[in-house]
Short mmCIF file of C-alpha atoms and ligand atoms in Angstrom, two decimals:
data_model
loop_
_atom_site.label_atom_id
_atom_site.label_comp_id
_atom_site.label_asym_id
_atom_site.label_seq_id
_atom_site.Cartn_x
_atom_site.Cartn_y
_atom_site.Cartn_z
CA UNK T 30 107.25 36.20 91.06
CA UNK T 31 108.21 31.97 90.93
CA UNK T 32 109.16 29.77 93.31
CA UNK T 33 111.87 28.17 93.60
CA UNK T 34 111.44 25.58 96.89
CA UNK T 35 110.21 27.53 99.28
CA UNK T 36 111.85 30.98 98.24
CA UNK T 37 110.25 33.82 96.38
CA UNK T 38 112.58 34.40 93.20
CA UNK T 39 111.76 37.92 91.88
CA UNK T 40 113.58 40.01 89.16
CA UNK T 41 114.11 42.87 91.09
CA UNK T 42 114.51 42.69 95.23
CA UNK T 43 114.22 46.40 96.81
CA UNK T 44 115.34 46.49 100.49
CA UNK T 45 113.54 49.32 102.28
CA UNK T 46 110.12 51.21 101.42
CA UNK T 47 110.85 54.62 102.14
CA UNK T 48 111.39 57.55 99.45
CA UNK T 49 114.47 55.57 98.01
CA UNK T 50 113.31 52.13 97.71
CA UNK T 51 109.98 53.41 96.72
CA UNK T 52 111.33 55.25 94.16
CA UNK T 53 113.51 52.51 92.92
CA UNK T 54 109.99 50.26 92.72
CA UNK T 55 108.64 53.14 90.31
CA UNK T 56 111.24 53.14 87.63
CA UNK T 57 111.79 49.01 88.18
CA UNK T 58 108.11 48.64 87.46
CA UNK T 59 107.83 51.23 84.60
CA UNK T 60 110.78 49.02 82.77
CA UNK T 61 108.21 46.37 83.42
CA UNK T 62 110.11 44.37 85.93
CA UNK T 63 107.83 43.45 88.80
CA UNK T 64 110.06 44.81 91.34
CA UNK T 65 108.73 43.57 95.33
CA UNK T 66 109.69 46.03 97.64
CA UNK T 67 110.10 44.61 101.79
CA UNK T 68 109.27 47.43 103.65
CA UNK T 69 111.41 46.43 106.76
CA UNK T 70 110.34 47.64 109.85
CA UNK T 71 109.17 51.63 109.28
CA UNK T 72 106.73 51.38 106.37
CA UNK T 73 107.89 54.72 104.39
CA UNK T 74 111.07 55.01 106.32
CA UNK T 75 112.35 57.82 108.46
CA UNK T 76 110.43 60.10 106.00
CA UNK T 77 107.15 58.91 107.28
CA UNK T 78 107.74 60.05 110.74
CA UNK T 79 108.31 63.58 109.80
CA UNK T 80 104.93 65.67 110.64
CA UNK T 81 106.07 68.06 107.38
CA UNK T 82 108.32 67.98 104.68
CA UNK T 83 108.55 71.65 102.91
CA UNK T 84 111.94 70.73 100.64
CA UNK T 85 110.42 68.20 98.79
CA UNK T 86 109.74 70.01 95.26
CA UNK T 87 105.95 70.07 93.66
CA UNK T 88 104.59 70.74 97.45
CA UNK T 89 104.83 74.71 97.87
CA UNK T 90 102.68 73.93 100.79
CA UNK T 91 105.02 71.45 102.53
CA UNK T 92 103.47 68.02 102.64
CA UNK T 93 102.96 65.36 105.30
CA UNK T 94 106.00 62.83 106.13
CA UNK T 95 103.53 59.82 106.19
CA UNK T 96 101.32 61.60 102.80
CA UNK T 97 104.13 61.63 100.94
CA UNK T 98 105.39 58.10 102.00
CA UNK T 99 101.59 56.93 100.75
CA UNK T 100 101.86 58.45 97.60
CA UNK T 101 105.18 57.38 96.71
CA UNK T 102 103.67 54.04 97.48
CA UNK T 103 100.98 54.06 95.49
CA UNK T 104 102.38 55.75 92.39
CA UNK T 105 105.20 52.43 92.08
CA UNK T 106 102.31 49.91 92.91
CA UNK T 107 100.07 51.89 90.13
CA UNK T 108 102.56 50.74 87.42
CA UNK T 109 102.92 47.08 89.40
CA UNK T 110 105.17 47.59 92.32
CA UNK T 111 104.33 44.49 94.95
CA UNK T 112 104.80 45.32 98.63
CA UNK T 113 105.63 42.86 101.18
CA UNK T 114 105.00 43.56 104.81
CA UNK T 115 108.98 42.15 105.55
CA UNK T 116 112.17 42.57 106.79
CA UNK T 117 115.42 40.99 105.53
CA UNK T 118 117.53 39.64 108.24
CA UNK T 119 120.40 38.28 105.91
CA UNK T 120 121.97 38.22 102.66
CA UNK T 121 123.82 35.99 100.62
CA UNK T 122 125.54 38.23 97.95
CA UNK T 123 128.08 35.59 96.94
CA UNK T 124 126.47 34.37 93.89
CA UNK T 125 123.12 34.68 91.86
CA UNK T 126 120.33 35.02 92.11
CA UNK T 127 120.93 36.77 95.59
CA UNK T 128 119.62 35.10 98.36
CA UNK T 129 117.98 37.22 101.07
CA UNK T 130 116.40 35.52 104.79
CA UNK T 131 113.49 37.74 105.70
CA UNK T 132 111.10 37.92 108.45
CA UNK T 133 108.51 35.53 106.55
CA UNK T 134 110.85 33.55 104.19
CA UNK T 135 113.61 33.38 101.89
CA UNK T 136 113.95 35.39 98.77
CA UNK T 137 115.69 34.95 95.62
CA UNK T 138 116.87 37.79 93.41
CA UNK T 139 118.53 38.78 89.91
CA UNK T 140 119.52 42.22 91.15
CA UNK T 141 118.94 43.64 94.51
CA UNK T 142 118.45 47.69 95.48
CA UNK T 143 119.52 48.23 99.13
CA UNK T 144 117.13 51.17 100.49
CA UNK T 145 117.26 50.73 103.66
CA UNK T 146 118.18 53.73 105.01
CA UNK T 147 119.75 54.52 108.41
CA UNK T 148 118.12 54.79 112.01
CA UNK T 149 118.42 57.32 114.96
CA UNK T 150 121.66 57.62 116.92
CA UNK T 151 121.69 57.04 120.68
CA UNK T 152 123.35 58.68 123.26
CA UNK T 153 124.62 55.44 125.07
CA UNK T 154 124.16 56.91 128.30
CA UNK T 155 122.90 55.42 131.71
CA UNK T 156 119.03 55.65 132.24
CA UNK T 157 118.58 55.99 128.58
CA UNK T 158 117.42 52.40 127.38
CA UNK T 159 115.67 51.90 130.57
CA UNK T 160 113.15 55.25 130.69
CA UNK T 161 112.79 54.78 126.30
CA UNK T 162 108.90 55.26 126.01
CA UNK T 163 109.08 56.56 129.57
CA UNK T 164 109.60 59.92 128.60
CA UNK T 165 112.42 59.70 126.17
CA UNK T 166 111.75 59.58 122.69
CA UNK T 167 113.59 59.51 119.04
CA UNK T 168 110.61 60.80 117.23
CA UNK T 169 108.45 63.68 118.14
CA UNK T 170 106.01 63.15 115.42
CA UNK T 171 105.03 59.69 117.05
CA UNK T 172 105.61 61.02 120.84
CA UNK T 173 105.18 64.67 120.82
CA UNK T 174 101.32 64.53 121.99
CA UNK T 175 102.17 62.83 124.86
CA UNK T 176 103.60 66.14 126.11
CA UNK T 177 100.94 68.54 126.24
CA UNK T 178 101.48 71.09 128.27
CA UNK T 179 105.59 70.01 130.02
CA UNK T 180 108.59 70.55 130.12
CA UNK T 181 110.78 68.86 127.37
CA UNK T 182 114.32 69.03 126.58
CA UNK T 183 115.98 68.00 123.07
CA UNK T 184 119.37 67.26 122.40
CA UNK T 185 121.62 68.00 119.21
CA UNK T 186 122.45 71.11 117.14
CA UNK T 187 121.23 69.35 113.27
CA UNK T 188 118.53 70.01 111.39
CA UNK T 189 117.03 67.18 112.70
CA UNK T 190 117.17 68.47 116.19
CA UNK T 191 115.99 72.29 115.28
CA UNK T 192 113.20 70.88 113.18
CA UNK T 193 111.78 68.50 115.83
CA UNK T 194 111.90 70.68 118.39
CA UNK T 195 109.97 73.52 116.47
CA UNK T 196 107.53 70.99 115.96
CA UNK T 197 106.95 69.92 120.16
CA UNK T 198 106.57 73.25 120.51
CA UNK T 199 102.76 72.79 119.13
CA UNK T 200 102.50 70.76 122.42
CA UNK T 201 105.24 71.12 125.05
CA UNK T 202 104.94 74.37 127.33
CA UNK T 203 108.90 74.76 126.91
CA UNK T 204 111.82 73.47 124.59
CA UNK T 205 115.18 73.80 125.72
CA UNK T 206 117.37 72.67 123.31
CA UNK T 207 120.73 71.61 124.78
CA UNK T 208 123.57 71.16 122.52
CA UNK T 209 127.26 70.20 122.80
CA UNK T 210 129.09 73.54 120.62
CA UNK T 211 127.52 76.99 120.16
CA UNK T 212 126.84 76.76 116.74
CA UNK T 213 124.91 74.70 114.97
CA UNK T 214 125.25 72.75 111.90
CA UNK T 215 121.24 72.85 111.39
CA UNK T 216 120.17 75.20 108.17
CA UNK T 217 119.82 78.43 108.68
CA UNK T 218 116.58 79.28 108.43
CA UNK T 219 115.89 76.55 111.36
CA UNK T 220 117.91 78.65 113.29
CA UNK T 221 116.16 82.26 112.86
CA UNK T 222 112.90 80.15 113.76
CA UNK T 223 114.57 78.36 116.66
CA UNK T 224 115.37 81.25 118.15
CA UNK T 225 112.86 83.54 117.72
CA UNK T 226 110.34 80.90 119.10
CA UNK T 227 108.90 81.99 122.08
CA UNK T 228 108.65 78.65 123.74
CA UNK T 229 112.39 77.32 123.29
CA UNK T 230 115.32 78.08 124.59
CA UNK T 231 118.66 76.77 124.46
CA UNK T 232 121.40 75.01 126.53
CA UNK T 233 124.98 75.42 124.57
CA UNK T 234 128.30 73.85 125.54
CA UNK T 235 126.87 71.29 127.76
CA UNK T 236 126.39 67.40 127.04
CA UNK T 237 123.75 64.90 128.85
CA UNK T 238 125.48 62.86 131.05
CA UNK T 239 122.80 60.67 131.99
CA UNK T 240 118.80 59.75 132.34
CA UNK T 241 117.24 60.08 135.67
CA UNK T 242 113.85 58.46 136.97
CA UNK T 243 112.32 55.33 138.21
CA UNK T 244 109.07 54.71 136.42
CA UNK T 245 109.37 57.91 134.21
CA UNK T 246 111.91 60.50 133.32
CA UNK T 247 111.95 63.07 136.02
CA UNK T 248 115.46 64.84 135.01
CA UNK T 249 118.45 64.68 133.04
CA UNK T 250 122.41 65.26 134.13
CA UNK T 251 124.04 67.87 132.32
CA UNK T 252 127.43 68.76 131.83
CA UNK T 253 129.36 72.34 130.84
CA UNK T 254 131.83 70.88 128.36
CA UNK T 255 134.06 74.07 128.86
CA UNK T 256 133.74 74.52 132.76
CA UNK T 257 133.03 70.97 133.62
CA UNK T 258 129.90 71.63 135.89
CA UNK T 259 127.36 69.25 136.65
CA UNK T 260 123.83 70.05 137.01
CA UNK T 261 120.57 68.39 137.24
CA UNK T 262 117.93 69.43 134.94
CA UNK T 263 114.42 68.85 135.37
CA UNK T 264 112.27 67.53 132.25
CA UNK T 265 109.43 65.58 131.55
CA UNK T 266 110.62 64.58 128.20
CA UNK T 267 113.70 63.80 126.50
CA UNK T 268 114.18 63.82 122.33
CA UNK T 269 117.55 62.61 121.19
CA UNK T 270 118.00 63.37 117.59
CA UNK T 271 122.28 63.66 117.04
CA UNK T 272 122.18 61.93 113.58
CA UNK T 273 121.92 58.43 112.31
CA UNK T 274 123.79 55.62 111.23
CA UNK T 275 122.89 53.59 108.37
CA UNK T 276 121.10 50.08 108.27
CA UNK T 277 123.91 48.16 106.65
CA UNK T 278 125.13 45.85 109.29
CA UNK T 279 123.51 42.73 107.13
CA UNK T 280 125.97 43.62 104.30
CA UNK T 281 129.12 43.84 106.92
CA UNK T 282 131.56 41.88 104.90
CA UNK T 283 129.89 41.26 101.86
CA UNK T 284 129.82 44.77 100.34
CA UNK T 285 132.62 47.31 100.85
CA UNK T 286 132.19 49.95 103.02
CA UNK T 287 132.82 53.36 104.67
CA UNK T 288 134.39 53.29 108.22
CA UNK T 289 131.12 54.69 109.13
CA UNK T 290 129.47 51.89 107.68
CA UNK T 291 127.95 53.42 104.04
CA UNK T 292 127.76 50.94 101.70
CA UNK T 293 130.16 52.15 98.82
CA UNK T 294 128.26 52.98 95.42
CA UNK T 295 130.18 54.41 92.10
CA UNK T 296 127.99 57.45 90.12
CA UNK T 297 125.51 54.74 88.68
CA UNK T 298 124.63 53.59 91.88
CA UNK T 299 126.89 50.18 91.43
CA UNK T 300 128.47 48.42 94.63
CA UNK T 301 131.61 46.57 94.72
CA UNK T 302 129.79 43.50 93.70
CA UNK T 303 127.61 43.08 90.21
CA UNK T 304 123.83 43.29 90.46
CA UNK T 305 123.72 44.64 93.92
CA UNK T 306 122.77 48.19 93.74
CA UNK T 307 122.85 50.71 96.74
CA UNK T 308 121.23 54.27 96.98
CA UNK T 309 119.50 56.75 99.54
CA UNK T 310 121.55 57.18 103.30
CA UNK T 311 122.43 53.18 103.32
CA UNK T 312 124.63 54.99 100.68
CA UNK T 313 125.21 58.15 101.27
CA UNK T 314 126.54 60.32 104.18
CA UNK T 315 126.40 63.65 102.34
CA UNK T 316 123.24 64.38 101.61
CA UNK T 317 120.41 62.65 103.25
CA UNK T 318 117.18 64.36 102.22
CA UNK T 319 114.08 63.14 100.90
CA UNK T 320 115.05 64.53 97.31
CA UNK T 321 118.37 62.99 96.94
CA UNK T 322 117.27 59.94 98.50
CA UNK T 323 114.36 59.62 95.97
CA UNK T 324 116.67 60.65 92.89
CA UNK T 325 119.50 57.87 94.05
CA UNK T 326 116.55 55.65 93.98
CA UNK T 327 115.35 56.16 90.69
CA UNK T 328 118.99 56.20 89.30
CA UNK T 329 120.11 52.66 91.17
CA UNK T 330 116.57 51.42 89.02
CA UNK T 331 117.60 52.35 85.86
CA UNK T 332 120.94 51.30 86.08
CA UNK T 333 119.75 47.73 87.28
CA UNK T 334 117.30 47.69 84.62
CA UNK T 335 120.32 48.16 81.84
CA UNK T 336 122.38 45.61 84.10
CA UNK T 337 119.48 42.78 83.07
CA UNK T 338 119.42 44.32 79.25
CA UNK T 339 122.64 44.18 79.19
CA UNK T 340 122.63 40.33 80.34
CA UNK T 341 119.65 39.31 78.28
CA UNK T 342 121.34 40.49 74.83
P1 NAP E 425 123.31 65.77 111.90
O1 NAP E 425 123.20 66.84 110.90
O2 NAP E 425 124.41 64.76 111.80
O3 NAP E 425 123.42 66.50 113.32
C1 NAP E 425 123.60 65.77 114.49
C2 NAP E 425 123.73 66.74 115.65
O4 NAP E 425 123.83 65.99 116.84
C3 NAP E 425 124.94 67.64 115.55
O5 NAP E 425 124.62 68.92 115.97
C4 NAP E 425 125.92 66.97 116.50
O6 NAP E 425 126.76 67.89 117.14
C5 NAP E 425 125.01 66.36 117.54
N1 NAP E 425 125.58 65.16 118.13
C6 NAP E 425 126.08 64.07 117.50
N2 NAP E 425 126.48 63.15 118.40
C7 NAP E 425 126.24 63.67 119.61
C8 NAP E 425 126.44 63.20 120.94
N3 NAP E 425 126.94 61.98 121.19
N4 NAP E 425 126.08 64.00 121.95
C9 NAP E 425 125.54 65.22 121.72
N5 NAP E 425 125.33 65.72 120.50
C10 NAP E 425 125.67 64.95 119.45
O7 NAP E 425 121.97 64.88 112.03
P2 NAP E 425 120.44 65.26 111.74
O8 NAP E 425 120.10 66.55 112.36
O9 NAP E 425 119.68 64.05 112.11
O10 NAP E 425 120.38 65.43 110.18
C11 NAP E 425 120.76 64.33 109.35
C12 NAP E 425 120.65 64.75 107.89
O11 NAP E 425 119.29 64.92 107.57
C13 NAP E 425 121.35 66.06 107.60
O12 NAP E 425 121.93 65.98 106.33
C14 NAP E 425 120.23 67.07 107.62
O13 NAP E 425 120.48 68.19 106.79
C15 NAP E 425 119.08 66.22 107.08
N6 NAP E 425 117.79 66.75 107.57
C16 NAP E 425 117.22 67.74 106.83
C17 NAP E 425 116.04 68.31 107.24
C18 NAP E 425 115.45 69.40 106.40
O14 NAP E 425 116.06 69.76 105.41
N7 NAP E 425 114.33 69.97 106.74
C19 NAP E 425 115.41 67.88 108.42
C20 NAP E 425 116.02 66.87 109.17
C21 NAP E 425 117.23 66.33 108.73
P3 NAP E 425 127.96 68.64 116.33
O15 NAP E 425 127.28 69.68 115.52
O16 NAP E 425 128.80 69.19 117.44
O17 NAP E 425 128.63 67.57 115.54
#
């Protein structure tokens, strides 16, 4: 890494530290590059708050969200990977070498790898901002002990929501999953476990409305979406897991687009403008697991690698 001023110029910029932009760091380091990864906010992304992970391959066991974030980690700094405790805030993509604003400082970059995934939805209803950390929650690895023994409700019908809620089930006394069809779009053998799991139970057809309580949750409002009834449900706990939307907002204008806000990548990982390469669910709205995320990763470092061959011949 030089300086240039007071910015950092690096080779090889990678936005985001969890199984994409970690992956990335591995093959940009291998081809010798000293790629510095900023790990924004969530140090191993989204990944690392998952208590298991049993469809990543090599771990018949299933492994840890946060173990496998660690090693992925340590295998790209083992071949020279440099982490940086930092988040970007802004990008100039305009011309090169990139220039990106983080937390700590400005850096400059030959290519950039955006990694930086996508964060939970909320349900943008009344109570819910006020009573977050007050009983309602986005991540039950990081909250679930907190409700030993109670009542907690989860909404959304994903695998994300199935998943989670097996998992509070180690603590809560009940798990009523409440969920806006009757079907699901989680896998199915989420479902067969779901429902065969003593302690949950499900709410179908039926929205929340809003988040009730003072200083904690005490209840949610529900809503039949086919009969239109209104109840009040009691809960100690509320985890909101109806998808994500990806951390791209920085890019808004810049790079094109979906409507939904994924940044637009060709097969080799490529956005719309030279040197800035995209992978993992910044990217990608089909996929989304560890595996793909990790594999786009890889493949938008090898590409940029033959992007600065190509430029140094
Ligand atoms: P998802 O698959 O997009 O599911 C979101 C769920 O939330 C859907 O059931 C949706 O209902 C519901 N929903 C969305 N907006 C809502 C709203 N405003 N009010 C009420 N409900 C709402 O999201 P995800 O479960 O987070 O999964 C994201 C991706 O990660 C998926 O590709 C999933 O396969 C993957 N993932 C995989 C695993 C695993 O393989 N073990 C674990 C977790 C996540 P509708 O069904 O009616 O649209």
């Amino acid at each position: 890494m030089s300086s240039n001023g007071k910015a950092k110029h690096v080779k090889v910029l990678i936005l985001g530290s969890g199984p994409t932009g970690y992956s990335a760091a591995l093959y940009a380091a291998r081809a010798e590059l000293q790629p510095v990864v900023l790990t924004g906010m969530q140090l191993g992304g989204q990944a690392a708050l998952t208590y298991t992970i049993e469809n990543y391959p090599g771990f018949p066991e299933g492994v840890g969200g946060a173990q496998l974030g660690e090693l992925f980690q340590k295998q790209a700094e083992h071949f020279g990977a440099v982490t940086e405790f930092d988040t970007a805030n802004e990008v100039d993509l305009s011309r090169r070498p990139f220039k990106v604003i983080a937390d700590s400082g400005e850096y400059l970059a030959d290519v950039l790898i955006i990694g930086t995934g996508a964060s939970p939805n909320h349900l943008n209803i009344p109570g819910e901002v006020e009573l977050t950390g007050r009983g309602v929650s986005y991540c039950a690895t990081c909250d679930g002990w907190f409700f030993k023994d109670k009542k907690v409700v989860v909404v959304g019908g994903g695998d994300s929501a199935l998943e989670e809620g097996l998992f509070i089930t180690r603590y809560a006394s009940s798990v009523t999953i409440i969920h806006r069809r009757d079907e699901f779009r989680a896998s199915p053998i989420l479902q067969k476990r779901a429902k065969e799991h003593p302690k949950i139970n499900f709410i179908l057809d039926t929205v929340v409305t809003e988040v009730i309580g003072t200083d904690k949750l005490e209840a949610v409002r529900l809503k039949n979406v086919k009969t239109g009834e209104e109840t009040i449900y009691e809960t100690d706990g509320l985890f909101i897991f109806i998808g994500h939307t990806p951390n791209t907002q920085m890019f808004r204008g810049q790079l094109e687009m979906s409507d939904l806000g994924y940044i637009k990548v060709n097969e080799k990982m490529e956005t719309s403008v030279p040197g800035v390469f995209a992978a993992g669910e910044a990217a990608d709205p089909h996929f989304r697991q560890v595996v793909t995320s990790a594999g786009m990763g890889a493949a938008a470092a090898i590409q940029a690698t033959r992007f600065l061959e190509a430029e140094s011949e």
